[in-house]
mmCIF file of C-alpha atoms in Angstrom:
data_model
loop_
_atom_site.group_PDB
_atom_site.id
_atom_site.type_symbol
_atom_site.label_atom_id
_atom_site.label_comp_id
_atom_site.label_asym_id
_atom_site.label_seq_id
_atom_site.Cartn_x
_atom_site.Cartn_y
_atom_site.Cartn_z
ATOM 1 C CA MET A 25 140.919 -37.454 170.145
ATOM 2 C CA LEU A 26 141.233 -34.123 171.648
ATOM 3 C CA THR A 27 144.310 -31.999 170.537
ATOM 4 C CA GLY A 28 145.516 -28.412 170.968
ATOM 5 C CA LYS A 29 143.438 -27.489 167.985
ATOM 6 C CA GLY A 30 140.151 -29.077 169.479
ATOM 7 C CA LEU A 31 136.937 -27.092 169.336
ATOM 8 C CA ILE A 32 135.468 -26.502 172.740
ATOM 9 C CA ALA A 33 131.854 -25.734 173.960
ATOM 10 C CA GLY A 34 130.110 -26.518 177.136
ATOM 11 C CA VAL A 35 127.011 -26.055 179.222
ATOM 12 C CA MET A 36 126.743 -23.268 181.818
ATOM 13 C CA GLY A 37 124.403 -23.449 184.810
ATOM 14 C CA TRP A 38 124.240 -23.559 188.619
ATOM 15 C CA PRO A 39 124.094 -26.338 189.369
ATOM 16 C CA VAL A 40 125.044 -28.181 186.194
ATOM 17 C CA GLY A 41 125.895 -31.705 187.258
ATOM 18 C CA HIS A 42 122.284 -33.026 186.364
ATOM 19 C CA SER A 43 122.681 -31.989 182.826
ATOM 20 C CA ARG A 44 122.787 -34.677 180.240
ATOM 21 C CA SER A 45 124.142 -32.302 177.512
ATOM 22 C CA PRO A 46 127.773 -33.505 178.019
ATOM 23 C CA LEU A 47 126.698 -37.062 177.382
ATOM 24 C CA LEU A 48 124.661 -36.047 174.353
ATOM 25 C CA HIS A 49 127.359 -33.857 172.719
ATOM 26 C CA GLY A 50 130.013 -36.312 173.676
ATOM 27 C CA TYR A 51 128.319 -39.110 171.857
ATOM 28 C CA TRP A 52 128.065 -37.036 168.813
ATOM 29 C CA LEU A 53 131.728 -35.801 169.043
ATOM 30 C CA ARG A 54 132.872 -39.485 169.123
ATOM 31 C CA HIS A 55 130.447 -40.641 166.479
ATOM 32 C CA TYR A 56 131.527 -38.031 163.967
ATOM 33 C CA GLY A 57 135.271 -38.247 164.910
ATOM 34 C CA ILE A 58 135.371 -34.577 165.756
ATOM 35 C CA ASP A 59 138.455 -33.002 167.448
ATOM 36 C CA GLY A 60 136.622 -31.283 170.273
ATOM 37 C CA ALA A 61 135.143 -31.436 173.652
ATOM 38 C CA TYR A 62 131.888 -30.399 175.373
ATOM 39 C CA ILE A 63 132.255 -29.598 179.087
ATOM 40 C CA PRO A 64 130.202 -28.721 182.151
ATOM 41 C CA LEU A 65 130.697 -25.088 183.289
ATOM 42 C CA ALA A 66 129.358 -24.829 186.825
ATOM 43 C CA THR A 67 129.203 -21.100 187.363
ATOM 44 C CA PRO A 68 128.016 -19.438 190.480
ATOM 45 C CA PRO A 69 125.565 -16.569 190.016
ATOM 46 C CA GLU A 70 127.897 -13.822 190.930
ATOM 47 C CA ARG A 71 130.315 -14.940 188.092
ATOM 48 C CA ALA A 72 127.763 -15.686 185.453
ATOM 49 C CA GLU A 73 127.985 -12.618 183.465
ATOM 50 C CA GLN A 74 131.705 -12.363 183.725
ATOM 51 C CA ALA A 75 131.910 -16.077 182.548
ATOM 52 C CA LEU A 76 129.481 -15.545 179.556
ATOM 53 C CA ARG A 77 131.615 -12.442 178.304
ATOM 54 C CA ALA A 78 134.825 -14.385 178.809
ATOM 55 C CA LEU A 79 133.944 -17.148 176.297
ATOM 56 C CA PRO A 80 135.671 -15.511 173.340
ATOM 57 C CA ALA A 81 138.934 -14.722 175.377
ATOM 58 C CA LEU A 82 139.071 -18.388 176.516
ATOM 59 C CA GLY A 83 138.705 -19.724 172.883
ATOM 60 C CA LEU A 84 135.292 -21.434 173.395
ATOM 61 C CA ARG A 85 133.072 -21.738 170.390
ATOM 62 C CA GLY A 86 130.089 -21.071 172.744
ATOM 63 C CA CYS A 87 127.794 -22.831 175.244
ATOM 64 C CA ASN A 88 124.324 -23.900 176.216
ATOM 65 C CA VAL A 89 122.958 -21.950 179.107
ATOM 66 C CA THR A 90 120.460 -23.572 181.520
ATOM 67 C CA ILE A 91 118.766 -22.598 184.788
ATOM 68 C CA PRO A 92 119.117 -19.925 186.052
ATOM 69 C CA TYR A 93 120.940 -18.091 183.316
ATOM 70 C CA LYS A 94 118.581 -18.117 180.200
ATOM 71 C CA GLU A 95 117.302 -14.602 180.876
ATOM 72 C CA LEU A 96 120.857 -13.286 181.880
ATOM 73 C CA ALA A 97 122.041 -14.475 178.529
ATOM 74 C CA PHE A 98 119.126 -12.962 176.729
ATOM 75 C CA ARG A 99 120.111 -9.498 178.349
ATOM 76 C CA ILE A 100 123.979 -9.597 177.504
ATOM 77 C CA VAL A 101 124.534 -11.147 174.197
ATOM 78 C CA ASP A 102 125.311 -8.758 171.314
ATOM 79 C CA ARG A 103 122.692 -10.261 168.904
ATOM 80 C CA LEU A 104 119.591 -12.362 169.245
ATOM 81 C CA ASP A 105 117.896 -14.598 166.656
ATOM 82 C CA PRO A 106 114.342 -13.964 166.052
ATOM 83 C CA CYS A 107 113.145 -17.049 167.997
ATOM 84 C CA ALA A 108 115.094 -16.045 171.197
ATOM 85 C CA ARG A 109 113.773 -12.465 170.908
ATOM 86 C CA ARG A 110 110.153 -13.789 170.799
ATOM 87 C CA ILE A 111 110.607 -16.281 173.607
ATOM 88 C CA GLY A 112 112.580 -13.829 175.747
ATOM 89 C CA ALA A 113 115.335 -16.257 176.762
ATOM 90 C CA VAL A 114 118.569 -17.753 175.357
ATOM 91 C CA ASN A 115 119.639 -21.554 175.685
ATOM 92 C CA THR A 116 122.486 -21.397 173.145
ATOM 93 C CA VAL A 117 125.322 -18.946 172.823
ATOM 94 C CA ILE A 118 127.526 -18.821 169.743
ATOM 95 C CA VAL A 119 130.841 -17.081 169.596
ATOM 96 C CA ALA A 120 131.237 -15.315 166.350
ATOM 97 C CA PRO A 121 134.558 -14.972 164.426
ATOM 98 C CA ASP A 122 134.847 -11.335 165.578
ATOM 99 C CA GLY A 123 134.316 -12.383 169.260
ATOM 100 C CA THR A 124 130.735 -11.116 169.545
ATOM 101 C CA LEU A 125 128.118 -13.262 171.152
ATOM 102 C CA GLU A 126 124.895 -14.410 169.459
ATOM 103 C CA GLY A 127 122.013 -15.835 171.539
ATOM 104 C CA ARG A 128 119.528 -18.356 170.195
ATOM 105 C CA ASN A 129 116.747 -20.380 171.482
ATOM 106 C CA THR A 130 116.285 -23.823 170.202
ATOM 107 C CA ASP A 131 113.597 -25.172 172.490
ATOM 108 C CA GLY A 132 110.744 -24.605 170.014
ATOM 109 C CA PHE A 133 112.975 -26.145 167.354
ATOM 110 C CA GLY A 134 113.527 -29.161 169.503
ATOM 111 C CA PHE A 135 109.913 -29.584 170.458
ATOM 112 C CA TRP A 136 108.653 -29.288 166.924
ATOM 113 C CA GLU A 137 111.405 -31.644 165.495
ATOM 114 C CA ASN A 138 110.481 -34.302 168.115
ATOM 115 C CA LEU A 139 106.687 -33.930 167.410
ATOM 116 C CA ALA A 140 107.232 -34.132 163.603
ATOM 117 C CA ALA A 141 109.436 -37.080 163.794
ATOM 118 C CA SER A 142 107.126 -38.994 166.009
ATOM 119 C CA SER A 143 103.674 -38.181 164.853
ATOM 120 C CA PRO A 144 101.461 -40.374 162.699
ATOM 121 C CA PRO A 145 101.606 -39.597 158.969
ATOM 122 C CA ALA A 146 98.112 -38.354 158.682
ATOM 123 C CA TRP A 147 98.271 -36.088 161.740
ATOM 124 C CA SER A 148 98.550 -32.178 161.247
ATOM 125 C CA VAL A 149 98.719 -29.559 163.780
ATOM 126 C CA THR A 150 96.674 -27.227 161.481
ATOM 127 C CA ARG A 151 93.505 -29.451 161.709
ATOM 128 C CA GLY A 152 92.420 -28.080 165.114
ATOM 129 C CA PRO A 153 93.161 -26.601 168.501
ATOM 130 C CA SER A 154 96.251 -27.356 170.470
ATOM 131 C CA VAL A 155 96.159 -27.297 174.314
ATOM 132 C CA VAL A 156 99.272 -26.268 176.134
ATOM 133 C CA LEU A 157 99.510 -26.581 179.907
ATOM 134 C CA GLY A 158 102.176 -24.397 181.671
ATOM 135 C CA ALA A 159 103.425 -20.982 181.178
ATOM 136 C CA GLY A 160 107.273 -21.219 181.866
ATOM 137 C CA GLY A 161 110.123 -20.758 179.441
ATOM 138 C CA ALA A 162 109.510 -24.210 177.749
ATOM 139 C CA ALA A 163 105.870 -23.300 177.321
ATOM 140 C CA ARG A 164 106.909 -20.143 175.386
ATOM 141 C CA GLY A 165 109.050 -22.168 173.082
ATOM 142 C CA VAL A 166 106.337 -24.674 172.516
ATOM 143 C CA VAL A 167 103.768 -21.871 171.669
ATOM 144 C CA VAL A 168 106.025 -20.167 169.432
ATOM 145 C CA ALA A 169 106.739 -23.456 167.477
ATOM 146 C CA LEU A 170 103.026 -24.262 167.270
ATOM 147 C CA LEU A 171 102.242 -20.587 165.846
ATOM 148 C CA ASP A 172 105.008 -20.922 163.287
ATOM 149 C CA ALA A 173 103.703 -24.436 162.270
ATOM 150 C CA GLY A 174 100.209 -23.019 161.561
ATOM 151 C CA ALA A 175 98.170 -24.030 164.598
ATOM 152 C CA PRO A 176 94.904 -22.393 164.090
ATOM 153 C CA GLU A 177 94.252 -22.004 167.923
ATOM 154 C CA ILE A 178 96.335 -22.523 171.003
ATOM 155 C CA ARG A 179 94.476 -23.026 174.434
ATOM 156 C CA LEU A 180 97.057 -22.001 177.021
ATOM 157 C CA LEU A 181 96.298 -22.783 180.615
ATOM 158 C CA ASN A 182 98.358 -22.371 183.702
ATOM 159 C CA ARG A 183 97.771 -22.506 187.376
ATOM 160 C CA THR A 184 98.702 -18.914 187.653
ATOM 161 C CA GLN A 185 96.666 -17.575 184.890
ATOM 162 C CA ALA A 186 98.312 -14.167 184.772
ATOM 163 C CA ARG A 187 101.425 -15.930 183.595
ATOM 164 C CA ALA A 188 99.668 -17.460 180.734
ATOM 165 C CA ALA A 189 98.181 -14.132 179.928
ATOM 166 C CA GLU A 190 101.658 -12.550 179.926
ATOM 167 C CA ILE A 191 102.790 -14.972 177.266
ATOM 168 C CA ALA A 192 99.692 -14.199 175.078
ATOM 169 C CA ALA A 193 100.401 -10.461 175.596
ATOM 170 C CA ASP A 194 104.054 -10.752 174.764
ATOM 171 C CA LEU A 195 103.553 -12.703 171.595
ATOM 172 C CA GLY A 196 100.568 -10.685 170.540
ATOM 173 C CA ASP A 197 98.894 -13.361 168.500
ATOM 174 C CA PRO A 198 95.098 -13.744 168.453
ATOM 175 C CA ARG A 199 95.306 -17.530 168.031
ATOM 176 C CA ILE A 200 96.459 -17.764 171.642
ATOM 177 C CA ARG A 201 93.421 -18.238 174.114
ATOM 178 C CA VAL A 202 94.124 -18.158 177.649
ATOM 179 C CA GLY A 203 91.995 -20.391 179.802
ATOM 180 C CA ASP A 204 91.180 -21.121 183.315
ATOM 181 C CA TRP A 205 93.287 -23.974 184.822
ATOM 182 C CA ASN A 206 90.214 -25.473 186.430
ATOM 183 C CA ASP A 207 88.747 -25.835 182.943
ATOM 184 C CA ARG A 208 91.686 -27.855 181.668
ATOM 185 C CA SER A 209 89.745 -31.046 180.999
ATOM 186 C CA ARG A 210 87.064 -29.356 179.164
ATOM 187 C CA ALA A 211 89.567 -27.401 177.099
ATOM 188 C CA LEU A 212 90.619 -30.873 175.461
ATOM 189 C CA ASP A 213 87.278 -30.892 173.496
ATOM 190 C CA GLY A 214 88.090 -31.032 169.771
ATOM 191 C CA ALA A 215 91.772 -30.668 170.261
ATOM 192 C CA VAL A 216 94.388 -32.294 167.959
ATOM 193 C CA LEU A 217 97.290 -31.858 170.385
ATOM 194 C CA LEU A 218 97.793 -31.894 174.200
ATOM 195 C CA VAL A 219 101.222 -30.598 175.408
ATOM 196 C CA ASN A 220 102.216 -30.876 179.083
ATOM 197 C CA SER A 221 105.014 -28.305 179.634
ATOM 198 C CA THR A 222 104.732 -28.346 183.527
ATOM 199 C CA SER A 223 106.872 -30.255 185.912
ATOM 200 C CA GLN A 224 103.790 -32.262 186.957
ATOM 201 C CA GLY A 225 104.556 -35.990 186.273
ATOM 202 C CA MET A 226 108.234 -35.613 186.483
ATOM 203 C CA THR A 227 110.029 -37.961 189.125
ATOM 204 C CA GLY A 228 109.629 -36.345 192.534
ATOM 205 C CA TYR A 229 106.574 -34.253 191.592
ATOM 206 C CA PRO A 230 102.991 -35.029 191.704
ATOM 207 C CA PRO A 231 101.230 -36.269 188.490
ATOM 208 C CA LEU A 232 99.255 -34.043 186.271
ATOM 209 C CA GLU A 233 95.530 -34.298 187.291
ATOM 210 C CA ILE A 234 93.362 -34.088 184.096
ATOM 211 C CA ASP A 235 90.514 -36.069 182.650
ATOM 212 C CA LEU A 236 91.146 -37.169 179.035
ATOM 213 C CA ALA A 237 87.495 -38.010 178.318
ATOM 214 C CA ALA A 238 86.915 -35.017 176.059
ATOM 215 C CA LEU A 239 90.082 -35.565 174.121
ATOM 216 C CA PRO A 240 89.614 -36.983 170.546
ATOM 217 C CA PRO A 241 91.097 -40.450 170.059
ATOM 218 C CA ASP A 242 93.386 -39.414 167.400
ATOM 219 C CA ALA A 243 94.821 -36.273 169.247
ATOM 220 C CA ILE A 244 98.639 -36.507 170.129
ATOM 221 C CA VAL A 245 99.634 -36.322 173.669
ATOM 222 C CA THR A 246 103.109 -35.158 174.479
ATOM 223 C CA ASP A 247 105.088 -34.288 177.684
ATOM 224 C CA ILE A 248 108.289 -32.277 177.808
ATOM 225 C CA VAL A 249 109.180 -34.363 180.842
ATOM 226 C CA TYR A 250 111.588 -37.185 180.149
ATOM 227 C CA VAL A 251 112.292 -38.560 183.602
ATOM 228 C CA PRO A 252 110.370 -40.753 183.744
ATOM 229 C CA LEU A 253 110.436 -41.446 179.964
ATOM 230 C CA VAL A 254 106.584 -42.410 180.096
ATOM 231 C CA THR A 255 104.861 -40.177 182.481
ATOM 232 C CA PRO A 256 101.569 -40.974 184.085
ATOM 233 C CA LEU A 257 99.880 -38.583 181.413
ATOM 234 C CA LEU A 258 101.394 -40.607 178.662
ATOM 235 C CA LEU A 259 100.347 -43.903 180.306
ATOM 236 C CA ALA A 260 96.787 -42.581 180.591
ATOM 237 C CA ALA A 261 96.820 -41.466 176.991
ATOM 238 C CA GLN A 262 98.126 -44.746 175.650
ATOM 239 C CA ALA A 263 95.505 -46.601 177.642
ATOM 240 C CA ARG A 264 92.745 -44.889 175.701
ATOM 241 C CA GLY A 265 94.508 -45.286 172.352
ATOM 242 C CA ASN A 266 95.909 -41.808 171.793
ATOM 243 C CA PRO A 267 99.257 -41.479 170.145
ATOM 244 C CA VAL A 268 101.913 -40.246 172.502
ATOM 245 C CA VAL A 269 105.342 -38.616 172.182
ATOM 246 C CA ASP A 270 107.775 -38.632 175.030
ATOM 247 C CA GLY A 271 110.030 -35.581 176.020
ATOM 248 C CA LEU A 272 113.458 -37.137 175.401
ATOM 249 C CA GLY A 273 113.322 -36.221 171.773
ATOM 250 C CA MET A 274 112.908 -32.492 172.430
ATOM 251 C CA LEU A 275 116.170 -32.606 174.542
ATOM 252 C CA LEU A 276 117.932 -34.267 171.775
ATOM 253 C CA HIS A 277 116.656 -32.188 168.826
ATOM 254 C CA GLN A 278 117.195 -28.828 170.650
ATOM 255 C CA ALA A 279 120.872 -29.638 170.791
ATOM 256 C CA ARG A 280 121.463 -30.103 167.127
ATOM 257 C CA PRO A 281 121.646 -26.268 166.037
ATOM 258 C CA GLY A 282 124.291 -25.581 168.765
ATOM 259 C CA PHE A 283 126.382 -28.606 167.793
ATOM 260 C CA HIS A 284 126.167 -27.530 164.047
ATOM 261 C CA ALA A 285 127.303 -24.012 165.005
ATOM 262 C CA TRP A 286 130.104 -25.115 167.279
ATOM 263 C CA PHE A 287 131.470 -28.264 165.541
ATOM 264 C CA GLY A 288 130.453 -27.816 161.873
ATOM 265 C CA THR A 289 128.327 -30.993 161.597
ATOM 266 C CA ASP A 290 124.568 -31.393 161.632
ATOM 267 C CA PRO A 291 124.160 -34.321 164.000
ATOM 268 C CA GLN A 292 121.304 -36.893 163.783
ATOM 269 C CA VAL A 293 118.967 -38.140 166.418
ATOM 270 C CA THR A 294 118.992 -41.939 166.372
ATOM 271 C CA ASP A 295 117.672 -44.827 168.484
ATOM 272 C CA ASP A 296 121.248 -45.590 169.585
ATOM 273 C CA LEU A 297 121.477 -42.044 170.836
ATOM 274 C CA ARG A 298 118.268 -42.246 172.702
ATOM 275 C CA ARG A 299 119.403 -45.452 174.416
ATOM 276 C CA PHE A 300 122.712 -44.040 175.341
ATOM 277 C CA VAL A 301 121.443 -40.890 176.928
ATOM 278 C CA LEU A 302 118.978 -42.839 178.919
ATOM 279 C CA ASP A 303 121.557 -45.345 180.120
ATOM 280 C CA PRO A 304 125.177 -44.361 179.310
ATOM 281 C CA ARG A 305 126.682 -47.432 180.941
#
């Protein structure tokens, strides 16, 4: 039930109708019986900065920001958490009691929580190299999470090598090794983890072309894409016996810190939640 004292947050983007965040947060609000709402905030580019700065005046607790506003939010918030500062983008804005704005990035948290919850008990990221494909905002979050988890080496490959080199330079960690996209299949040799953070394999996009022959059989393969839930990459990995982790859990786990900050409850990611977000009928 929503009353005049309800806590309000939302997701800001342009467009925003595709976002599953209202479904996800709405589920949690109902499940935990919280007086609140999470709403879509479709905001045209010429009004985006004004809209973000207006959150305190409107009484909102904060918002998620999605494409194309993650870098804008990074520039205008009053404070950044260390993860957002390292990644260079904000996906979660918190309105503090004094009306100032704090920017966070929870992509890395969501990626790692999903991976940790779904990986075999004996697996450890510290046991060998990780291969990350892509160099967008999601890749930055993945790389930061892997560095923080103790990955001894990260082989970062992107179609435009300069973008991967930029991530390596920005993060300044010698464990990041930038490779040539044409060598992506050979880069799998000895790896304990393969992460696809590109759009390849998503519905409407071509599949990721990669030969998994060099990948050890106990290496985990994960894809941040969740439409379809099982991408061609994951199907190929399953066929050769590798453990796989789909991308839906990253979406669900990355939402937890914001929900906790806005609504005061640390929500749980459950099988019921996964089913609901995939098919809310």
